[in-house]
Coordinates of C-alpha atoms in Angstrom, one line a residue:
Chain A
M103 CA 111.2 107.8 74.1
T104 CA 110.5 109.6 71.1
Q105 CA 107.8 107.9 68.7
H106 CA 108.2 107.5 65.2
P107 CA 105.4 109.0 63.5
F108 CA 104.1 105.9 61.9
I109 CA 104.0 104.3 65.1
R110 CA 102.0 107.1 66.3
S111 CA 99.6 107.0 63.5
L112 CA 99.1 103.4 64.1
A113 CA 98.5 103.5 67.7
L114 CA 96.1 106.5 66.9
A115 CA 94.3 104.1 64.0
I116 CA 94.2 101.3 66.8
S117 CA 92.5 103.3 69.4
L118 CA 90.3 104.5 66.6
F119 CA 89.4 101.1 65.7
G120 CA 88.8 100.2 69.3
L121 CA 86.3 103.3 69.5
T122 CA 84.3 101.9 66.7
A123 CA 84.7 98.4 68.2
Q124 CA 83.1 99.9 71.5
A125 CA 80.7 101.9 69.7
A126 CA 79.5 98.9 67.6
A127 CA 79.2 96.7 71.3
A128 CA 77.2 99.7 72.8
K129 CA 74.6 99.7 69.8
P130 CA 71.2 98.9 71.2
E131 CA 71.0 95.3 72.4
P132 CA 68.3 93.0 71.1
D133 CA 65.2 94.1 73.3
V134 CA 64.7 91.6 75.8
A135 CA 61.3 92.9 77.1
K136 CA 59.7 92.6 73.3
V137 CA 61.1 89.3 72.9
L138 CA 59.6 87.8 75.5
Q139 CA 56.2 89.5 75.1
Q140 CA 56.3 88.0 71.2
S141 CA 57.7 84.6 72.6
F142 CA 55.1 83.9 75.2
K143 CA 51.4 83.6 75.5
E144 CA 48.9 84.1 78.0
K145 CA 48.0 81.1 79.8
G146 CA 45.9 80.4 82.8
Q147 CA 46.3 83.0 85.6
A148 CA 49.4 83.8 83.8
G149 CA 49.1 86.6 81.6
L150 CA 51.7 88.9 79.8
D151 CA 52.0 91.7 82.4
R152 CA 53.9 88.9 84.4
L153 CA 57.1 89.6 81.9
Q154 CA 57.0 93.4 82.7
Q155 CA 59.6 94.1 85.2
D156 CA 59.3 96.7 88.0
E157 CA 62.5 98.6 89.2
T158 CA 63.7 96.1 91.4
Q159 CA 63.6 93.1 89.0
A160 CA 65.3 95.3 86.2
A161 CA 68.2 96.0 88.3
C162 CA 68.5 92.5 89.6
S163 CA 68.4 91.2 86.1
T164 CA 72.4 92.1 85.1
G165 CA 74.0 88.5 86.1
K166 CA 76.4 90.7 87.6
P167 CA 76.5 92.2 91.4
V168 CA 74.4 94.6 92.1
Q169 CA 76.1 98.2 92.2
P170 CA 76.2 100.2 95.6
E171 CA 73.8 102.7 94.5
A172 CA 71.5 100.6 93.1
A173 CA 71.6 98.2 96.0
A174 CA 70.7 101.6 98.2
K175 CA 67.6 102.4 96.0
I176 CA 66.5 98.5 96.0
I177 CA 66.5 98.6 99.8
A178 CA 64.8 102.0 100.2
T179 CA 62.2 100.9 97.7
N180 CA 61.2 97.6 99.3
Q181 CA 61.5 99.0 102.8
A182 CA 59.3 101.4 102.0
S183 CA 56.6 98.5 101.0
V184 CA 56.0 96.7 104.3
R185 CA 53.2 96.7 106.0
D186 CA 52.9 95.5 109.6
P187 CA 50.2 93.7 110.6
A188 CA 46.9 95.4 111.0
D189 CA 46.3 94.3 114.6
G190 CA 49.8 94.0 115.6
Q191 CA 50.0 90.7 116.1
Y192 CA 53.2 89.0 114.5
L193 CA 52.2 85.0 115.4
G194 CA 49.7 82.7 113.9
D195 CA 49.4 79.2 114.0
W196 CA 52.5 76.9 113.6
K197 CA 50.5 74.0 112.1
A198 CA 49.2 76.2 109.6
G199 CA 52.2 77.6 108.7
E200 CA 53.9 74.0 108.4
K201 CA 51.4 73.5 105.5
V202 CA 52.6 76.7 104.2
A203 CA 55.8 75.9 104.2
Q204 CA 55.7 72.5 102.7
S205 CA 53.3 73.9 99.7
G206 CA 54.7 74.8 96.4
T207 CA 51.5 75.4 94.4
G208 CA 50.2 79.0 93.6
R209 CA 50.4 81.5 90.5
Q210 CA 51.4 79.2 88.2
F211 CA 49.6 78.6 85.0
S212 CA 48.9 75.3 86.0
D213 CA 47.5 76.4 89.1
D214 CA 43.9 76.9 90.5
P215 CA 43.8 80.8 91.2
A216 CA 41.1 80.1 93.8
K217 CA 43.4 78.1 95.9
P218 CA 45.8 79.7 98.2
S219 CA 49.0 79.9 97.2
G220 CA 51.9 78.1 99.3
G221 CA 55.0 79.7 100.6
N222 CA 57.2 76.3 99.5
C223 CA 60.0 77.5 102.3
Y224 CA 61.4 73.7 102.3
A225 CA 62.1 74.2 98.4
C226 CA 65.1 76.2 99.8
H227 CA 65.5 76.0 103.4
Q228 CA 66.0 73.6 106.3
M229 CA 63.7 74.2 108.6
A230 CA 61.8 71.2 111.0
E231 CA 64.5 68.7 111.9
K232 CA 62.1 65.9 110.7
E233 CA 61.6 67.3 107.0
I234 CA 64.8 66.0 105.4
A235 CA 63.4 67.0 102.1
Y236 CA 64.7 70.6 102.1
G237 CA 66.6 72.4 99.4
T238 CA 70.1 74.8 99.9
I239 CA 69.3 77.9 98.0
G240 CA 68.7 79.6 101.2
P241 CA 70.4 79.3 104.7
S242 CA 69.2 76.6 107.2
L243 CA 66.3 78.0 109.3
K244 CA 66.4 74.9 111.9
H245 CA 65.9 76.2 115.4
Y246 CA 64.9 79.7 114.2
G247 CA 63.1 80.9 117.4
K248 CA 65.2 79.2 119.5
L249 CA 68.4 80.3 118.6
R250 CA 67.1 83.9 118.1
G251 CA 64.3 84.6 121.2
T252 CA 60.9 86.2 120.5
S253 CA 61.9 90.1 121.1
E254 CA 60.0 92.9 119.2
P255 CA 63.1 93.6 117.1
I256 CA 63.3 89.9 115.9
L257 CA 60.0 89.8 115.1
K258 CA 59.5 93.0 113.2
Y259 CA 62.8 92.1 111.2
T260 CA 61.3 88.6 110.4
W261 CA 58.3 89.8 109.8
A262 CA 59.7 92.3 107.0
K263 CA 61.5 89.9 105.6
L264 CA 58.9 87.6 104.7
Y265 CA 57.1 90.8 103.5
N266 CA 59.4 91.9 101.5
A267 CA 63.0 90.3 101.1
Q268 CA 64.5 93.0 99.2
A269 CA 64.0 94.9 101.8
F270 CA 67.0 93.8 103.4
M271 CA 69.3 91.9 101.1
P272 CA 69.0 93.5 97.3
C273 CA 68.5 91.1 94.8
S274 CA 67.7 88.0 97.2
L275 CA 66.5 85.2 95.4
M276 CA 63.6 84.6 98.0
P277 CA 60.0 85.9 96.6
R278 CA 58.8 88.7 98.2
F279 CA 55.8 87.6 99.8
G280 CA 53.9 89.9 101.3
H281 CA 54.6 92.9 99.1
K282 CA 53.7 90.5 95.9
D283 CA 50.5 89.5 97.3
I284 CA 51.8 85.9 97.1
L285 CA 50.5 85.0 100.9
T286 CA 48.1 86.4 102.8
E287 CA 48.6 88.3 106.5
Q288 CA 47.2 85.6 107.9
Q289 CA 49.5 82.7 106.1
L290 CA 52.3 85.0 106.7
K291 CA 51.3 85.1 110.5
D292 CA 51.2 81.1 110.6
V293 CA 55.0 81.1 108.8
M294 CA 56.3 83.4 111.7
A295 CA 54.4 81.0 114.2
L296 CA 56.5 78.1 112.7
L297 CA 59.7 80.0 113.3
F298 CA 59.0 81.2 116.7
D299 CA 56.4 79.3 118.3
A300 CA 58.6 77.0 121.0
S301 CA 56.5 73.9 120.4
S302 CA 57.3 74.4 116.3
P303 CA 59.1 71.3 114.9
V304 CA 61.6 74.4 113.5
N305 CA 62.4 74.6 117.6
Q306 CA 62.8 71.1 118.9
Chain B
M293 CA 87.9 64.9 118.0
K294 CA 87.5 61.1 117.2
R295 CA 83.8 61.8 118.5
V296 CA 83.4 64.5 116.7
L297 CA 84.7 62.7 113.6
S298 CA 82.7 59.8 114.1
Y299 CA 79.7 62.2 114.0
L300 CA 80.4 63.6 111.1
L301 CA 81.0 60.1 109.1
L302 CA 77.9 59.0 110.3
S303 CA 75.9 62.0 109.2
V304 CA 77.2 61.4 106.0
F305 CA 76.6 57.9 105.8
A306 CA 72.7 58.9 107.2
A307 CA 72.2 61.2 104.7
S308 CA 73.4 59.5 101.7
A309 CA 71.2 56.4 103.1
S310 CA 68.3 58.8 103.5
A311 CA 68.8 60.0 99.9
Q312 CA 68.6 56.5 98.7
E313 CA 65.4 55.1 100.4
I314 CA 63.6 58.2 98.7
D315 CA 65.0 57.7 95.3
P316 CA 61.9 57.7 93.2
T317 CA 63.4 56.2 90.5
A318 CA 66.2 53.4 91.9
E319 CA 63.0 50.6 91.8
S320 CA 62.1 51.6 88.1
R321 CA 65.6 51.5 87.1
E322 CA 66.3 48.2 88.9
L323 CA 63.5 46.7 86.8
M324 CA 64.3 48.8 83.4
G325 CA 68.1 47.9 83.5
D326 CA 69.8 49.6 80.8
D327 CA 66.2 49.6 78.5
N328 CA 65.2 52.8 78.0
P329 CA 61.5 53.6 76.9
A330 CA 62.9 56.4 75.0
F331 CA 63.3 53.7 72.5
F332 CA 59.7 53.6 71.7
W333 CA 59.7 57.3 70.6
E334 CA 62.8 57.0 68.5
T335 CA 61.1 54.1 66.7
R336 CA 57.8 56.2 66.1
G337 CA 59.9 59.3 65.2
E338 CA 62.1 57.4 62.3
A339 CA 59.1 56.2 61.0
L340 CA 57.5 59.5 60.8
W341 CA 60.7 61.0 59.1
K342 CA 60.6 58.5 56.3
E343 CA 56.5 58.4 56.2
A344 CA 55.2 60.7 52.9
R345 CA 52.7 62.9 54.7
G346 CA 51.1 66.3 54.2
P347 CA 49.3 67.8 51.2
K348 CA 52.9 67.4 49.5
K349 CA 52.9 63.7 49.8
A350 CA 56.9 63.7 51.2
N351 CA 58.8 62.6 53.6
L352 CA 61.3 64.5 55.8
S353 CA 64.2 63.0 54.5
Q354 CA 65.6 66.1 52.6
C355 CA 65.5 68.0 55.2
D356 CA 68.7 70.3 55.7
L357 CA 69.4 70.1 59.7
G358 CA 72.9 72.3 59.0
L359 CA 74.9 69.7 57.6
G360 CA 73.5 69.5 54.2
K361 CA 70.2 68.1 52.9
G362 CA 69.6 64.4 54.1
V363 CA 72.1 64.7 56.8
V364 CA 70.7 63.4 60.3
A365 CA 73.7 62.1 62.2
G366 CA 75.3 64.4 64.0
A367 CA 73.2 67.6 63.4
Y368 CA 71.7 67.9 67.0
A369 CA 75.5 68.4 68.3
K370 CA 75.8 71.7 65.8
L371 CA 72.3 72.8 66.7
P372 CA 71.1 75.8 67.1
R373 CA 72.7 77.5 64.1
F374 CA 71.9 80.1 61.4
F375 CA 70.1 78.9 58.4
A376 CA 70.3 81.0 55.1
D377 CA 67.0 79.9 54.1
T378 CA 65.2 81.3 57.2
A379 CA 67.5 83.9 57.8
K380 CA 66.9 83.0 61.3
V381 CA 68.9 80.8 64.1
Q382 CA 66.9 77.9 64.7
D383 CA 66.9 75.1 67.2
L384 CA 66.4 71.4 66.4
E385 CA 62.7 71.4 66.9
S386 CA 61.9 74.9 65.0
R387 CA 64.0 73.4 62.0
V388 CA 61.9 70.5 61.7
L389 CA 58.8 73.0 61.9
T390 CA 60.4 74.4 58.9
C391 CA 61.2 71.3 57.1
A392 CA 57.3 69.8 57.6
E393 CA 56.2 73.2 56.2
T394 CA 58.3 73.7 53.1
L395 CA 58.7 69.9 52.1
Q396 CA 55.2 68.3 53.5
G397 CA 53.0 71.3 53.3
I398 CA 52.3 70.6 57.1
T399 CA 51.7 73.8 59.1
P400 CA 53.4 74.4 62.6
A401 CA 50.1 74.4 64.1
E402 CA 49.3 71.0 62.2
M403 CA 52.7 69.9 63.9
L404 CA 51.9 71.1 67.4
K405 CA 48.5 69.7 67.4
V406 CA 50.1 67.7 70.6
R407 CA 52.7 70.1 71.7
F408 CA 54.1 67.8 74.6
G409 CA 52.4 64.4 75.3
N410 CA 50.6 63.4 78.3
G411 CA 52.3 59.9 78.6
D412 CA 48.9 58.3 77.8
D413 CA 46.7 58.6 74.7
Q414 CA 48.0 62.3 73.6
R415 CA 50.9 61.8 71.4
S416 CA 53.2 64.4 70.2
E417 CA 55.0 64.0 66.9
M418 CA 57.7 66.4 67.5
E419 CA 58.4 64.7 70.6
A420 CA 59.0 61.6 68.6
I421 CA 60.8 63.3 65.7
T422 CA 63.1 64.9 67.8
A423 CA 63.8 61.8 70.0
Y424 CA 64.8 60.0 66.7
L425 CA 67.0 63.0 65.5
V426 CA 68.8 63.4 68.4
S427 CA 69.4 59.4 68.7
T428 CA 71.1 59.5 65.9
S429 CA 74.1 62.2 67.6
K430 CA 74.7 59.7 70.3
G431 CA 78.2 60.2 71.0
A432 CA 78.8 63.3 69.1
A433 CA 80.6 66.3 71.2
M434 CA 78.3 69.7 71.2
Q435 CA 79.7 72.1 68.9
V436 CA 77.8 75.3 68.6
S437 CA 78.6 78.0 65.9
M438 CA 79.5 81.3 67.1
K439 CA 80.5 82.5 63.5
H440 CA 77.5 84.2 62.1
P441 CA 76.2 87.6 64.1
K442 CA 72.9 86.4 64.5
E443 CA 74.5 83.6 66.4
K444 CA 76.0 85.6 68.6
A445 CA 73.3 87.7 68.9
A446 CA 71.2 84.7 69.8
Y447 CA 73.6 83.7 72.6
A448 CA 73.6 87.4 73.9
L449 CA 69.9 87.4 74.1
G450 CA 69.9 84.0 75.5
E451 CA 71.9 85.0 78.4
Q452 CA 69.6 88.5 78.9
I453 CA 66.7 86.0 79.1
F454 CA 68.5 83.5 81.6
H455 CA 69.1 86.4 83.9
Y456 CA 65.7 88.2 83.5
R457 CA 64.1 88.3 86.8
S458 CA 59.9 89.0 86.5
G459 CA 56.5 87.8 87.4
T460 CA 54.7 87.2 90.9
H461 CA 57.8 85.5 92.4
D462 CA 60.7 87.5 90.8
F463 CA 62.2 84.4 89.3
S464 CA 64.8 84.0 86.6
C465 CA 66.3 81.0 85.3
A466 CA 69.6 82.1 87.2
T467 CA 67.8 82.0 90.4
C468 CA 68.1 78.1 90.8
H469 CA 70.7 77.5 88.0
A470 CA 73.4 80.0 88.4
E471 CA 75.6 78.5 91.6
S472 CA 77.0 75.1 91.9
G473 CA 76.2 72.4 94.4
K474 CA 72.6 73.6 95.1
R475 CA 69.6 71.7 95.6
I476 CA 65.6 72.2 95.3
R477 CA 63.9 70.0 97.7
L478 CA 66.5 67.0 97.5
Q479 CA 66.8 67.8 93.4
A480 CA 70.4 68.8 92.8
L481 CA 70.5 71.9 90.6
P482 CA 72.9 72.0 87.5
N483 CA 74.7 75.4 87.4
L484 CA 74.1 76.4 83.5
T485 CA 76.7 78.8 83.6
A486 CA 79.6 76.5 84.6
K487 CA 80.9 74.2 82.2
A488 CA 80.7 70.9 83.9
D489 CA 77.3 71.2 85.0
A490 CA 76.1 72.9 81.7
Q491 CA 77.3 69.8 79.7
K492 CA 75.9 67.3 82.2
A493 CA 72.5 68.9 81.8
Y494 CA 72.2 69.6 78.1
V495 CA 73.8 66.4 76.9
T496 CA 71.2 64.5 78.8
W497 CA 68.0 66.0 76.8
P498 CA 65.6 64.8 75.8
A499 CA 64.9 62.4 78.6
Y500 CA 62.3 59.9 79.0
R501 CA 60.7 60.8 82.6
I502 CA 59.7 58.3 84.1
S503 CA 57.3 60.1 86.9
Q504 CA 55.8 61.4 83.3
G505 CA 55.4 58.2 81.2
E506 CA 56.8 60.7 78.6
L507 CA 59.8 61.9 76.3
R508 CA 60.7 65.1 76.9
T509 CA 62.5 67.6 74.8
M510 CA 64.3 71.0 75.6
E511 CA 61.4 72.8 74.4
W512 CA 59.7 70.8 77.0
R513 CA 61.8 71.4 79.9
L514 CA 62.0 75.2 79.3
N515 CA 58.7 75.6 78.8
D516 CA 57.9 73.8 82.4
C517 CA 60.9 76.0 84.0
F518 CA 58.9 79.0 83.2
R519 CA 55.8 77.2 84.4
Q520 CA 57.4 77.4 87.6
Q521 CA 58.6 80.4 87.3
R522 CA 55.3 81.8 87.1
F523 CA 56.0 82.8 83.7
P524 CA 53.2 82.7 80.6
D525 CA 53.3 79.8 78.3
L526 CA 56.7 79.8 76.2
Q527 CA 55.9 79.7 72.4
Y528 CA 57.1 76.6 71.1
G529 CA 60.4 77.4 68.7
S530 CA 60.1 81.3 69.5
E531 CA 62.6 83.5 69.3
A532 CA 63.1 83.6 73.0
A533 CA 63.1 79.4 73.3
V534 CA 65.7 79.3 70.4
A535 CA 67.9 81.8 71.8
L536 CA 67.8 80.5 75.3
T537 CA 68.5 77.1 74.0
M538 CA 71.5 78.7 72.1
F539 CA 72.8 79.9 75.7
L540 CA 72.8 76.7 77.0
A541 CA 73.9 74.7 74.1
K542 CA 77.3 77.3 73.5
N543 CA 77.8 76.6 77.8
A544 CA 77.6 72.7 76.7
D545 CA 80.3 72.9 74.1
G546 CA 82.5 70.0 74.4
G547 CA 80.0 67.6 76.0
V548 CA 79.2 64.2 74.5
L549 CA 75.7 64.0 73.8
E550 CA 74.0 61.0 75.7
A551 CA 70.3 61.3 75.1
P552 CA 68.0 60.0 74.7
T553 CA 68.4 59.5 78.4
M554 CA 66.4 58.3 81.4
K555 CA 65.3 60.7 84.5
R556 CA 63.4 60.2 87.3

């Protein structure tokens, strides 16, 4: 097919226009971090430093599924952050763990920083069957230990998952409870016991 | 098979029965019937709107909310929008602050002396005025403009803020509000990126919150979500607050305004 010169130049003009439009779209977006710094004020324990993203947070803020290369980087960085319990003991007291799982306070500007934070597990997960006020953002953890047993690998995996959820699932919605110092090592052990202890309500 | 089916039916029934039992607003709603205490905020807000106040001893009736000076009805359905006089995109609340300053000489700091009421002795003028203005748009369909480049930019910025993960818990708005059919504890979470949910959520704010005995506006809703996100304190009428409101309002386009409503 031979193209008329006019059609060719029209096509060229259109593609040039397309390029200009693309260039316009690619011009720097409003700097969201800067706008946030100007739009928030420090209050209580929540300073403006809370608005500064780490690499993982930034990679998970696109509103689109994370790409394989970025995903691999997130997993590597977060895997490296996991610290096993100093004494090698993964399991604490499930009764204390249930309290951690029920409590949603901690780290909000309205919270007393001197009081321990909760894990608020029930906000997103089903756990003990008797607790019907559970959320559905995360998967059900009912019978967690009963279904999986208490072998070293599953204990190690679950500890790491609680410590840093992004070590396994890039851009997981779950907070990184150990990595971000939300829960103490003892609290993490107690939640582990809630998940694994045979007498824990989670496994009834 | 039959047994499985009846078990399923039973558990569905049991789930709905238990959800009803713990609905904290059921009793209150039964007592109040169709009466919404938001009415008291609307009345107080209308009086504040029409009262000559401030150093200029003027009322707010000449305020331009986007449909021309003095036009109140229907204005909220088209907000946020670009205003030439401030060269900014503004939501209802930040526009009221502008009008109070220019027409009455009352500074934003003065207007926001009580930013959010406490359901008791500390009353917010902004909550009352907002309740009044929104009530005059009841029944209007949301129709937010994207014509001005700054309106488009505000929407794009709002979308970025919606997905911005940060803080101790890595939360963004999207953590709880970007998937359909989810709930936190027993509270259903609207997917604010999906039209039907976004409309239903947006058109029902402001609302009288039974649990707080207080009328809450969109500025409060956003501030309190960020508190739970473990972010610092979102400033009233700030660029981020307006941009996020723009994102939510535009996603709710076509939704018919019901506010002020009554919520748990």
